[in-house]
Structures are given as C-alpha cells and as structure tokens.
Coordinates of C-alpha atoms in Angstrom, one line a residue:
X132 CA 64.3 113.2 70.5
X133 CA 64.9 114.4 73.2
X134 CA 66.1 112.3 76.5
X135 CA 63.6 112.3 78.9
X136 CA 60.9 110.9 75.8
X137 CA 63.7 108.2 75.2
X138 CA 63.7 106.8 78.6
X139 CA 59.8 107.4 79.1
X140 CA 59.4 105.2 76.1
X141 CA 61.8 102.5 77.1
X142 CA 60.4 102.5 80.1
X143 CA 57.0 101.8 78.5
X144 CA 58.5 99.0 77.2
X145 CA 59.8 97.7 80.5
X146 CA 56.0 97.7 81.6
X147 CA 54.8 95.9 78.5
X148 CA 57.7 92.8 79.0
X149 CA 56.7 92.4 82.6
X150 CA 53.0 92.6 81.3
X151 CA 53.9 90.4 78.6
X152 CA 55.3 87.4 81.0
X153 CA 52.6 88.1 83.9
X154 CA 50.0 87.4 81.6
X155 CA 51.5 84.6 79.4
X156 CA 54.0 82.8 81.5
X157 CA 52.7 83.9 85.5
X158 CA 49.4 82.9 83.4
X159 CA 49.7 80.0 82.0
X160 CA 51.5 78.9 86.0
X161 CA 48.3 79.6 88.1
X162 CA 46.5 77.1 85.9
X163 CA 45.7 73.7 86.8
X164 CA 49.3 71.9 85.2
X165 CA 48.0 69.4 82.2
X166 CA 50.0 66.7 84.2
X167 CA 48.4 67.6 88.0
X168 CA 48.8 64.3 89.9
X169 CA 48.0 64.1 94.4
X170 CA 48.5 61.1 96.4
X171 CA 47.5 60.3 100.1
X172 CA 48.2 57.9 102.4
X173 CA 45.7 57.7 105.3
X174 CA 45.2 55.4 108.4
X175 CA 42.4 55.1 110.3
X176 CA 40.0 52.7 111.4
X177 CA 36.9 51.5 110.4
X178 CA 33.5 49.7 111.3
X179 CA 31.8 47.6 108.0
X180 CA 28.7 45.6 108.3
X181 CA 29.6 42.4 105.7
X182 CA 26.0 41.2 104.9
X183 CA 22.8 42.8 105.3
X184 CA 20.9 42.3 108.8
X185 CA 24.2 41.4 110.3
X186 CA 26.3 42.7 112.8
X187 CA 28.7 45.1 112.5
X188 CA 32.8 43.8 112.3
X189 CA 35.6 44.7 115.0
X190 CA 36.8 47.7 114.4
X191 CA 40.2 47.8 112.3
X192 CA 43.0 49.6 111.3
X193 CA 42.4 50.8 107.6
X194 CA 45.2 52.1 105.1
X195 CA 43.9 53.7 101.9
X196 CA 44.9 55.1 98.9
X197 CA 43.4 58.5 97.2
X198 CA 44.7 59.2 93.7
X199 CA 43.4 61.5 91.5
X200 CA 45.1 62.5 87.8
X201 CA 44.6 63.7 84.9
X202 CA 44.1 62.1 81.6
X203 CA 42.1 63.7 79.0
X204 CA 42.7 67.2 77.9
X205 CA 39.8 69.1 75.6
X206 CA 41.2 73.1 75.4
X207 CA 41.2 74.6 79.3
X208 CA 38.5 71.2 80.4
X209 CA 40.4 68.3 82.2
X210 CA 39.2 64.5 82.8
X211 CA 40.4 63.6 85.7
X212 CA 40.5 60.1 86.6
X213 CA 39.6 60.2 91.1
X214 CA 40.2 56.6 92.9
X215 CA 39.8 56.2 96.9
X216 CA 40.2 52.1 97.6
X217 CA 40.7 51.2 100.8
X218 CA 42.0 48.3 102.4
X219 CA 42.6 46.6 105.7
X220 CA 46.0 46.3 106.4
X221 CA 46.3 43.2 108.1
X222 CA 44.0 41.0 105.6
X223 CA 44.3 43.4 103.2
X224 CA 41.0 43.0 101.7
X225 CA 39.5 45.3 100.0
X226 CA 37.1 47.2 101.6
X227 CA 36.3 50.1 99.8
X228 CA 37.3 51.2 96.2
X229 CA 35.5 54.0 95.0
X230 CA 36.3 55.7 91.0
X231 CA 34.9 58.4 89.9
X232 CA 35.4 61.0 87.0
X233 CA 35.5 65.1 87.3
X234 CA 35.2 67.6 84.5
X235 CA 37.5 70.9 85.9
X236 CA 38.5 74.1 84.0
X237 CA 41.8 74.4 84.7
X238 CA 41.6 78.5 84.4
X239 CA 38.7 78.9 87.9
X240 CA 39.9 75.3 90.0
X241 CA 35.6 74.6 89.1
X242 CA 33.8 71.6 88.1
X243 CA 32.2 72.1 84.3
X244 CA 30.3 69.1 84.3
X245 CA 27.3 67.2 86.7
X246 CA 28.5 69.2 90.0
X247 CA 29.3 72.4 91.0
X248 CA 31.1 74.1 93.9
X249 CA 35.8 74.2 93.7
X250 CA 37.0 70.8 92.6
X251 CA 39.9 71.9 95.0
X252 CA 40.8 74.8 96.6
X253 CA 42.0 77.9 94.1
X254 CA 45.0 79.4 94.5
X255 CA 45.7 82.8 97.3
X256 CA 42.9 81.4 99.0
X257 CA 41.2 83.3 101.9
X258 CA 40.1 83.6 104.8
X259 CA 37.0 82.8 104.5
X260 CA 34.6 79.7 103.0
X261 CA 34.8 77.9 99.9
X262 CA 32.0 76.3 98.3
X263 CA 33.5 72.4 97.5
X264 CA 32.3 69.2 95.4
X265 CA 35.8 67.5 96.9
X266 CA 36.8 63.9 95.4
X267 CA 37.6 62.9 98.7
X268 CA 34.4 63.9 100.8
X269 CA 32.8 62.0 98.1
X270 CA 30.3 65.1 97.5
X271 CA 29.1 68.6 98.0
X272 CA 30.6 70.4 101.3
X273 CA 30.8 73.8 103.1
X274 CA 34.6 74.1 103.8
X275 CA 34.4 76.8 107.1
X276 CA 38.0 78.5 107.5
X277 CA 39.0 77.4 111.0
X278 CA 42.3 79.4 111.9
X279 CA 45.7 79.0 111.3
X280 CA 48.8 76.1 112.0
X281 CA 52.2 75.5 111.2
X282 CA 52.9 71.3 109.7
X283 CA 56.4 71.1 108.4
X284 CA 57.5 74.5 109.2
X285 CA 54.9 75.1 106.4
X286 CA 52.0 77.8 107.7
X287 CA 48.6 76.7 106.4
X288 CA 44.9 77.0 106.8
X289 CA 43.0 74.7 108.6
X290 CA 39.3 73.8 107.4
X291 CA 36.3 72.1 107.8
X292 CA 34.0 70.9 106.5
X293 CA 30.2 68.6 107.2
X294 CA 29.3 66.4 103.7
X295 CA 25.5 65.6 104.3
X296 CA 22.9 63.1 102.3
X297 CA 25.4 61.4 99.5
X298 CA 24.0 58.1 98.0
X299 CA 27.1 55.8 97.6
X300 CA 25.4 53.1 97.2
X301 CA 28.1 52.4 94.3
X302 CA 30.9 51.5 96.9
X303 CA 28.9 49.0 98.2
X304 CA 28.2 46.2 95.1
X305 CA 27.8 43.7 97.8
X306 CA 25.5 44.9 99.8
X307 CA 22.9 45.7 96.2
X308 CA 20.1 46.9 96.3
X309 CA 19.6 48.7 99.2
X310 CA 20.5 52.2 99.1
X311 CA 23.6 53.7 101.0
X312 CA 24.1 56.6 102.0
X313 CA 27.3 58.5 103.5
X314 CA 28.0 61.5 105.7
X315 CA 30.8 62.7 106.8
X316 CA 32.9 65.2 108.5
X317 CA 35.9 67.3 107.2
X318 CA 39.4 68.5 108.9
X319 CA 41.6 69.4 106.2
X320 CA 44.4 71.7 105.9
X321 CA 46.2 74.2 102.8
X322 CA 49.1 76.0 101.9
X323 CA 47.5 79.5 100.7
X324 CA 49.5 79.9 98.3
X325 CA 49.4 77.6 96.5
X326 CA 46.2 76.0 97.0
X327 CA 48.4 73.2 97.9
X328 CA 46.9 70.6 100.5
X329 CA 48.8 69.2 103.1
X330 CA 47.1 67.3 105.2
X331 CA 43.3 66.2 105.3
X332 CA 40.9 64.0 108.1
X333 CA 37.7 62.8 107.7
X334 CA 35.4 61.1 109.8
X335 CA 32.5 59.0 108.8
X336 CA 28.7 57.7 109.1
X337 CA 27.1 55.5 106.4
X338 CA 24.1 53.5 106.3
X339 CA 20.6 52.1 104.4
X340 CA 17.5 54.6 103.7
X341 CA 14.9 52.9 103.5
X342 CA 11.7 55.0 102.3
X343 CA 13.7 58.1 103.8
X344 CA 13.6 56.3 107.3
X345 CA 17.7 56.0 108.5
X346 CA 18.6 52.7 108.1
X347 CA 21.3 50.1 110.0
X348 CA 24.5 50.9 109.6
X349 CA 26.7 49.9 107.0
X350 CA 30.0 51.6 108.1
X351 CA 31.4 53.7 111.0
X352 CA 35.0 55.2 111.5
X353 CA 38.0 57.6 110.2
X354 CA 40.9 58.5 109.1
X355 CA 43.7 61.4 108.9
X356 CA 47.5 61.8 107.0
X357 CA 49.9 59.9 107.1
X358 CA 53.0 61.7 108.8
X359 CA 55.0 60.1 105.4
X360 CA 51.8 62.1 103.1
X361 CA 51.8 65.9 105.2
X362 CA 56.0 65.4 104.6
X363 CA 55.9 65.2 101.0
X364 CA 53.1 67.3 100.9
X365 CA 53.9 70.0 102.5
X366 CA 57.8 69.9 100.8
X367 CA 56.1 70.0 97.0
X368 CA 54.2 73.6 97.9
X369 CA 57.3 74.6 99.5
X370 CA 58.6 74.1 95.9
X371 CA 56.3 75.1 94.2
X372 CA 56.2 78.9 96.7
X373 CA 59.4 79.0 95.5
X374 CA 58.8 78.4 91.8
X375 CA 56.1 81.1 92.4
X376 CA 58.1 83.2 94.1
X377 CA 60.2 83.0 91.3
X378 CA 58.4 83.8 88.5
X379 CA 56.6 86.4 90.2
X380 CA 58.7 88.2 91.9
X381 CA 62.6 87.8 91.0
X382 CA 62.0 87.5 87.3
X383 CA 60.2 91.0 87.0
X384 CA 62.7 92.7 89.3
X385 CA 65.5 90.9 86.8
X386 CA 63.5 91.2 84.0
X387 CA 62.9 94.9 85.2
X388 CA 66.5 95.8 86.3
X389 CA 68.2 94.4 83.4
X390 CA 66.2 96.2 80.8
X391 CA 66.3 99.2 82.5
X392 CA 70.0 99.2 82.7
X393 CA 70.3 97.9 78.8
X394 CA 67.8 101.0 78.2
X395 CA 70.2 103.3 80.2
X396 CA 73.4 101.7 78.5
X397 CA 72.1 102.4 75.1
X398 CA 71.2 106.0 75.4
X399 CA 74.2 107.0 76.8
X400 CA 75.5 105.4 73.9
X401 CA 73.6 107.5 71.7
X402 CA 74.5 110.9 73.0
X403 CA 78.1 110.1 73.1
X404 CA 78.3 108.6 69.8
X405 CA 76.2 111.3 68.2
X406 CA 77.9 113.8 69.4
X407 CA 81.3 112.0 68.6
X408 CA 79.2 112.3 65.6
X409 CA 78.7 115.9 65.7
X410 CA 82.2 116.3 67.4
X411 CA 84.0 114.3 64.8
X412 CA 81.4 116.4 61.4
X413 CA 83.0 119.5 63.0
X414 CA 86.5 119.1 62.8
X415 CA 86.0 117.4 60.0
X416 CA 84.5 120.9 58.0
X417 CA 86.8 123.3 60.3
X418 CA 89.2 120.9 58.9
X419 CA 87.4 121.0 55.2
X420 CA 87.9 125.0 55.3
X421 CA 90.7 124.7 55.9
X422 CA 92.5 122.6 53.9
X423 CA 90.2 125.0 51.2
X424 CA 91.9 128.1 52.8
X425 CA 95.2 126.2 52.3
X426 CA 94.6 124.5 49.0
X427 CA 93.1 128.0 47.4
X428 CA 95.8 130.0 49.2
X429 CA 98.8 127.3 47.4
X430 CA 96.8 127.4 44.0
X431 CA 96.9 131.0 44.0
X432 CA 99.9 131.3 44.5
X433 CA 101.2 128.5 42.5
X434 CA 98.9 129.8 39.4
X435 CA 100.8 133.6 40.0
X436 CA 104.2 131.4 39.7
X437 CA 103.5 129.3 37.0
X438 CA 102.7 132.0 35.4
X439 CA 106.3 134.0 36.4
X440 CA 107.8 130.9 35.4
X441 CA 105.9 129.6 31.9
X442 CA 107.5 132.7 29.6
X443 CA 111.4 132.9 30.9
X444 CA 110.7 129.1 30.2
X445 CA 109.4 129.6 26.7
X446 CA 112.3 131.6 26.1
X447 CA 114.4 129.1 27.1
X448 CA 112.9 126.3 24.8
X449 CA 113.5 128.2 22.3
X450 CA 116.5 130.1 22.5
X451 CA 117.5 125.3 23.4
X452 CA 115.8 124.6 19.8
X453 CA 118.1 127.8 18.0
X454 CA 121.4 126.3 20.2
X455 CA 120.9 122.7 18.7
X456 CA 121.0 123.4 15.6
X457 CA 124.6 124.4 15.9
X458 CA 126.0 122.8 17.3
X459 CA 127.0 119.2 16.5
X460 CA 129.7 117.2 18.3
X461 CA 127.8 114.5 20.3
X462 CA 129.0 116.4 24.0
X463 CA 127.4 119.3 23.1
X464 CA 124.6 117.4 22.0
X465 CA 124.1 115.7 24.7
X466 CA 123.9 118.7 27.0
X467 CA 121.3 120.1 25.1
X468 CA 119.0 116.9 25.5
X469 CA 119.5 117.3 29.7
X470 CA 118.0 120.5 29.1
X471 CA 115.3 120.2 26.9
X472 CA 114.6 116.7 29.0
X473 CA 114.7 119.6 32.2
X474 CA 112.3 121.5 30.4
X475 CA 109.7 118.9 29.9
X476 CA 109.5 118.2 33.6
X477 CA 109.5 121.7 34.8
X478 CA 106.4 121.8 31.8
X479 CA 105.5 119.7 33.5
X480 CA 104.9 120.4 37.3
X481 CA 103.8 124.0 36.0
X482 CA 100.7 121.6 33.9
X483 CA 99.4 120.2 37.1
X484 CA 99.8 123.6 38.9
X485 CA 97.8 124.4 36.1
X486 CA 95.0 121.8 36.0
X487 CA 94.8 121.7 39.1
X488 CA 93.5 125.5 40.2
X489 CA 91.9 125.6 36.3
X490 CA 88.0 124.3 36.8
X491 CA 87.2 125.2 33.2
X492 CA 84.3 124.3 31.5
X493 CA 84.8 120.9 29.1
X494 CA 85.0 121.4 25.5
X495 CA 83.3 118.0 24.3
X496 CA 83.6 116.4 20.9
X497 CA 83.8 113.0 19.8
X498 CA 87.7 111.2 19.5
X499 CA 89.2 108.0 19.5
X500 CA 90.7 106.6 22.6
X501 CA 93.8 105.2 20.8
X502 CA 94.4 108.2 18.8
X503 CA 94.0 110.2 22.2
X504 CA 96.5 108.1 23.9
X505 CA 98.4 108.4 21.0
X506 CA 98.6 112.2 21.2
X507 CA 99.7 112.1 24.8
X508 CA 102.4 109.4 24.3
X509 CA 104.1 111.5 21.5
X510 CA 103.9 114.7 23.7
X511 CA 106.5 112.8 25.9
X512 CA 109.7 111.1 26.7
X513 CA 109.4 107.7 27.3
X514 CA 113.0 105.9 28.0
X515 CA 114.8 103.5 26.0
X516 CA 113.6 100.7 29.1
X517 CA 110.5 101.1 28.8
X518 CA 108.5 100.1 26.9
X519 CA 104.3 100.6 26.1
X520 CA 101.1 98.0 24.8
X521 CA 98.3 99.8 23.1
X522 CA 95.4 98.7 23.6
X523 CA 93.4 96.5 21.1
X524 CA 90.5 97.7 20.8
X525 CA 89.1 101.5 20.0
X526 CA 86.4 103.4 21.6
X527 CA 85.3 106.8 20.2
X528 CA 83.8 108.7 23.4
X529 CA 82.9 111.6 24.2
X530 CA 85.5 114.2 26.1
X531 CA 87.8 117.2 26.1
X532 CA 90.5 116.0 25.0
X533 CA 92.5 118.9 26.4
X534 CA 92.3 117.3 29.3
X535 CA 91.8 113.2 28.6
X536 CA 95.6 114.1 27.6
X537 CA 96.5 115.5 30.8
X538 CA 95.0 113.0 32.3
X539 CA 97.2 110.2 30.5
X540 CA 100.3 112.2 31.1
X541 CA 99.9 111.9 34.4
X542 CA 99.0 107.7 34.7
X543 CA 102.2 107.4 32.1
X544 CA 104.0 109.4 34.2
X545 CA 103.6 108.4 38.0
X546 CA 104.3 104.4 35.7
X547 CA 107.6 105.4 34.3
X548 CA 108.1 107.2 37.7
X549 CA 107.2 104.1 38.8
X550 CA 109.4 101.8 37.1
X551 CA 112.7 104.0 36.9
X552 CA 115.7 102.6 35.8
X553 CA 113.8 98.8 35.2
X554 CA 113.3 97.2 32.3
X555 CA 109.5 97.2 32.4
X556 CA 105.6 97.3 30.7
X557 CA 102.9 99.5 30.0
X558 CA 99.9 98.5 29.3
X559 CA 96.6 100.1 27.7
X560 CA 93.4 97.7 28.4
X561 CA 90.3 99.0 27.0
X562 CA 86.7 97.4 27.1
X563 CA 82.8 98.2 26.9
X564 CA 80.8 97.8 30.1
X565 CA 77.2 98.7 30.2
X566 CA 77.3 102.6 29.6
X567 CA 80.4 102.6 30.2
X568 CA 84.1 102.3 28.3
X569 CA 86.9 100.7 31.2
X570 CA 90.3 102.1 30.2
X571 CA 93.0 100.7 32.1
X572 CA 97.1 101.2 32.8
X573 CA 99.0 98.3 34.1
X574 CA 102.4 98.4 34.2
X575 CA 105.4 96.9 36.1
X576 CA 106.8 98.6 39.4
X577 CA 106.4 97.3 43.4
X578 CA 103.0 97.7 44.3
X579 CA 101.8 100.8 46.5
X580 CA 101.7 100.9 50.1
X581 CA 98.1 100.7 51.7
X582 CA 98.2 105.0 52.4
X583 CA 99.5 105.2 48.8
X584 CA 96.8 103.6 47.8
X585 CA 93.8 105.5 49.9
X586 CA 96.1 109.1 49.9
X587 CA 96.5 108.9 46.6
X588 CA 94.2 111.0 44.8
X589 CA 94.7 113.7 47.7
X590 CA 96.0 117.0 46.9
X591 CA 99.3 117.3 48.4
X592 CA 99.8 113.1 48.5
X593 CA 103.2 112.9 46.4
X594 CA 105.7 109.4 47.6
X595 CA 108.6 111.1 45.2
X596 CA 110.6 113.9 46.3
X597 CA 110.0 115.9 43.4
X598 CA 106.6 115.4 42.6
X599 CA 104.1 117.9 43.2
X600 CA 101.3 115.9 45.2
X601 CA 98.7 117.5 42.4
X602 CA 98.8 115.8 39.3
X603 CA 96.7 112.9 40.1
X604 CA 94.2 115.3 41.8
X605 CA 93.8 116.9 38.9
X606 CA 93.1 113.1 36.9
X607 CA 90.3 112.6 39.2
X608 CA 89.0 115.9 39.2
X609 CA 88.9 115.6 35.4
X610 CA 87.2 113.1 35.0
X611 CA 84.5 113.6 37.0
X612 CA 83.6 116.1 35.5
X613 CA 83.6 113.5 32.6
X614 CA 81.0 111.4 35.1
X615 CA 83.5 109.1 35.0
X616 CA 85.8 107.5 38.1
X617 CA 89.3 106.8 38.2
X618 CA 90.7 103.8 40.9
X619 CA 94.0 102.3 41.6
X620 CA 94.5 98.8 43.1
X621 CA 97.4 96.7 43.6
X622 CA 99.4 93.6 42.2
X623 CA 99.9 94.5 39.4
X624 CA 99.7 98.0 39.9
X625 CA 96.4 99.3 37.5
X626 CA 95.0 102.0 37.1
X627 CA 91.6 102.1 35.7
X628 CA 89.0 105.0 34.2
X629 CA 85.5 104.7 33.4
X630 CA 83.6 107.1 31.1
X631 CA 80.0 106.8 29.8
X632 CA 80.1 107.1 25.9
X633 CA 77.5 109.4 26.1
X634 CA 77.4 111.8 28.4
X635 CA 74.3 113.2 30.1

C-alpha cells in the first residue's frame, strides 16, 4: 500500500470519526436536556376583580415566578410541568396560580400532544416568525422578529407576539362558573445560537365573556423580567454558547489535528521501519553471502589441508605404535604417550574440519543410544580427574552412527576442556518426550558467558585458544540432518539433544 493511499484512507477515517462525534455527541447536545429547567422572576403592576359584579382593585405591585421543569422522560418525549404563581408584593396574597402539563419532543422542541407549534425557541434562531404555544403566554401565538439588541454584553433577537381568546377560567376558581378570556401581548429576547430566553415582557387583558360578548374586566396589568433574572439567564446562555463552541468547533478541530498528526507519524514511522527492515534484510543477505563465501573458501582450503595432513599423520601414528613396542623405560613411554595425545588432538581437529565441510547423506540404522555413547567414549582419552555417569535408561533410535558419534565426541570434548584440571563429572540422562528422545549432557565446568550461549553453534566461534570453532557447529548440522535440535543452558552447563524416535 503506497503512502498516498494510506493518507487517503487515514483522512477518510478522521472524517468518519468527526462525523460520528457530530452525530452522537453534538447531536445529543442540541436536544432539549432531560433535566431542562427554567426559572424566571418577573415584576409588574396589576389590577384585579375580587368578586363578580365588583370593581377592579387599585393598582398594586405584582411579583411572579415562572418555572418549567421536566418531570418524566419517555423515549424522546419530555413531560414538562409549567407553573406561574403571581403574588401581591405588599400582602403576599396569591393573585394567580396556574399549572399546566406539556409533552414536548426533545429533538424538535415541539409539542406532541393537545397543542401544536414550538414549546420554546429552537437553536440557531433565524430572523423570521415562529409559531409557539409558549407556557408563559398561556396560548398559541405568532412570535414576530423585530430587531437585534444587546443585553448584558450578549446579542439577542427581539420577538413580539399577540395571543387572543385564550380560555383562562381554570386560573380563577373563585369566579366560577364564569368564562374568562385572556388576551396578551408580549416581547421576548432570545439568544439566537442556543435559543435560550433572556427576558420576557407581557401585558394582559383578562375579561368575562357571555354568549360571545365581552363582559366586565377581570384583570388588567403587565410584567417584565427582573434585572437579576436577565443577568442569570444571560450568563447561562453565555456558558452554553461556549460549550457549543467547544463541542462543535474546538474538539472536532483537536480530534482532526491529533488524529492527522498521529496518522502522519504512523505513516512516517511505518515507512522508516519498512526502509530499515529492507536495509536490514539487504545487510543480512549481504553478510550471509559474504559469510557463505568465506566459509566455502575456508572449507575448501581446510579440507585440502586436512587431507594433506591426514596421510603423514597416519604414518606418524603407525610409526609411534611400532616404537611403543620397542621402548620399555618409563621416560620413553611417557614421551610416546605425549605423542599419542598430540596425534589424538590433531585427528580430532581434522575430523571437526571434515565434518563441517562434508555434507554426506545419512546412513540410518537402529542403534542403542548407550551402545553408541560407550563407543564414542572408547575413542577418547578421558582424563583421570573426570568421571562419566552413563544414563540409566536406554533407547533404540534410527541414526547415522558415525555422524552421531562425532556429535557426542564434540560435546564430551567441550565438557573436558571446560572442566580442565578440576575434579568433575559428566552426567548423561536420556528420557522419552512424546515422539522424541531427549539426551542431556551435564558437566561441572563453569557457566558460559552470555555471548557464548548465543553464538556457540556458529561456525568459527570458540572460547578456547586451541579450538577450531567448527566442532559444535558441525554437531548442530548433523543433529538437524536427523530432524532434531540441540541447545545449551547454564546452571549447570547442559547440552540438550532431541531426536525423533521415527525419522520422517
């Protein structure tokens, strides 16, 4: 996948993320909240009829509390209680008490039962007329856009309304059974982004109606929001505007910016990793090629030298055997033994070289493991300070005896070199592990360095000045030819070989 396509897919993913944010988070923000509540304090002057046939009272100061609150939620429908309580400021007498229940769709802010139109102004208010059945007006009304003003440093839209012929008999129980009609004219200020009310003014004319004819006056007055209410509602609207700006603009921009930065970073990192990986592969391939060429050259040269040395070495060995029969004094015999040890060491190193170079097919036969181990030990000169504990269990395996003896020889030789002149033991254990036979060669020598553990089976790696670095590498090749594995661990030093019981 090229960078351009990755970038396109990444940007598409960013747009999907922002779209989902807008639909689910911002969309929920635009709905009427399930805890929707407004409290509006109003003051004004009023005159009211106390008894049928009486006169209107003298003007008095009126104080009203208008409150709407959600009391129940069913799906997207809010059940809202609207109460208006008006009192005589001087006496505290309740002049007006009205409670009405409305059912409102929280998505559209429109009434869903009994009445039509908006319950409250929607968000993003336009400079146009709106049909509302507003609870403070107590009836349906057309709210007409008038102008733009500023209240408490907040830009608001001013709307006016007129609501006529609204039956308000339920609000005057002491004047029953007369029919009472409410006519009202209002003026309201709305913050256009959130649709929040900031202030409200209402003038009313309430009167009796009999047989369709207007009768005596019941109430005449007007009211407007207090400065305190206007301030509180304006501050609430400012806060809400900031929340809208945060959720609609700031957070999407941050999401887009962060995700785009992460996307670019991932693409750059991915391309760098890809480039580094390709360069590493090229380097490894080149190193492997150089190593193989070197090993091939070393192998060919070593094989040639080994073959050239083996012939005179055989003559030396045969001559030494002949001389051994003619020498009887202890000093001479000791010198002959030194020659034997040197011949054995040279022979072992030559065999390591040839085992590494030669990759001959396996000659498989069934053998007892203990028998092969014993045969290997007989070909070696085991120092008197080292004892070998043979395994208690024996197993028959299908192996190339010559190659496996060479493997065991190299492991024994490595252990003998590690133990050196200290008194030590080489313990061999065999066990069955599923369809594998496991051999463990444990010795008392010191732990290997960490570097040696990871490289000990690599060609030409050795920790001994006298080593060729090919013995254990050749052993690994032979074990793998048998479809087996070889490994080494510390504490104590243990070589582990696993061979299949039946070679596939």
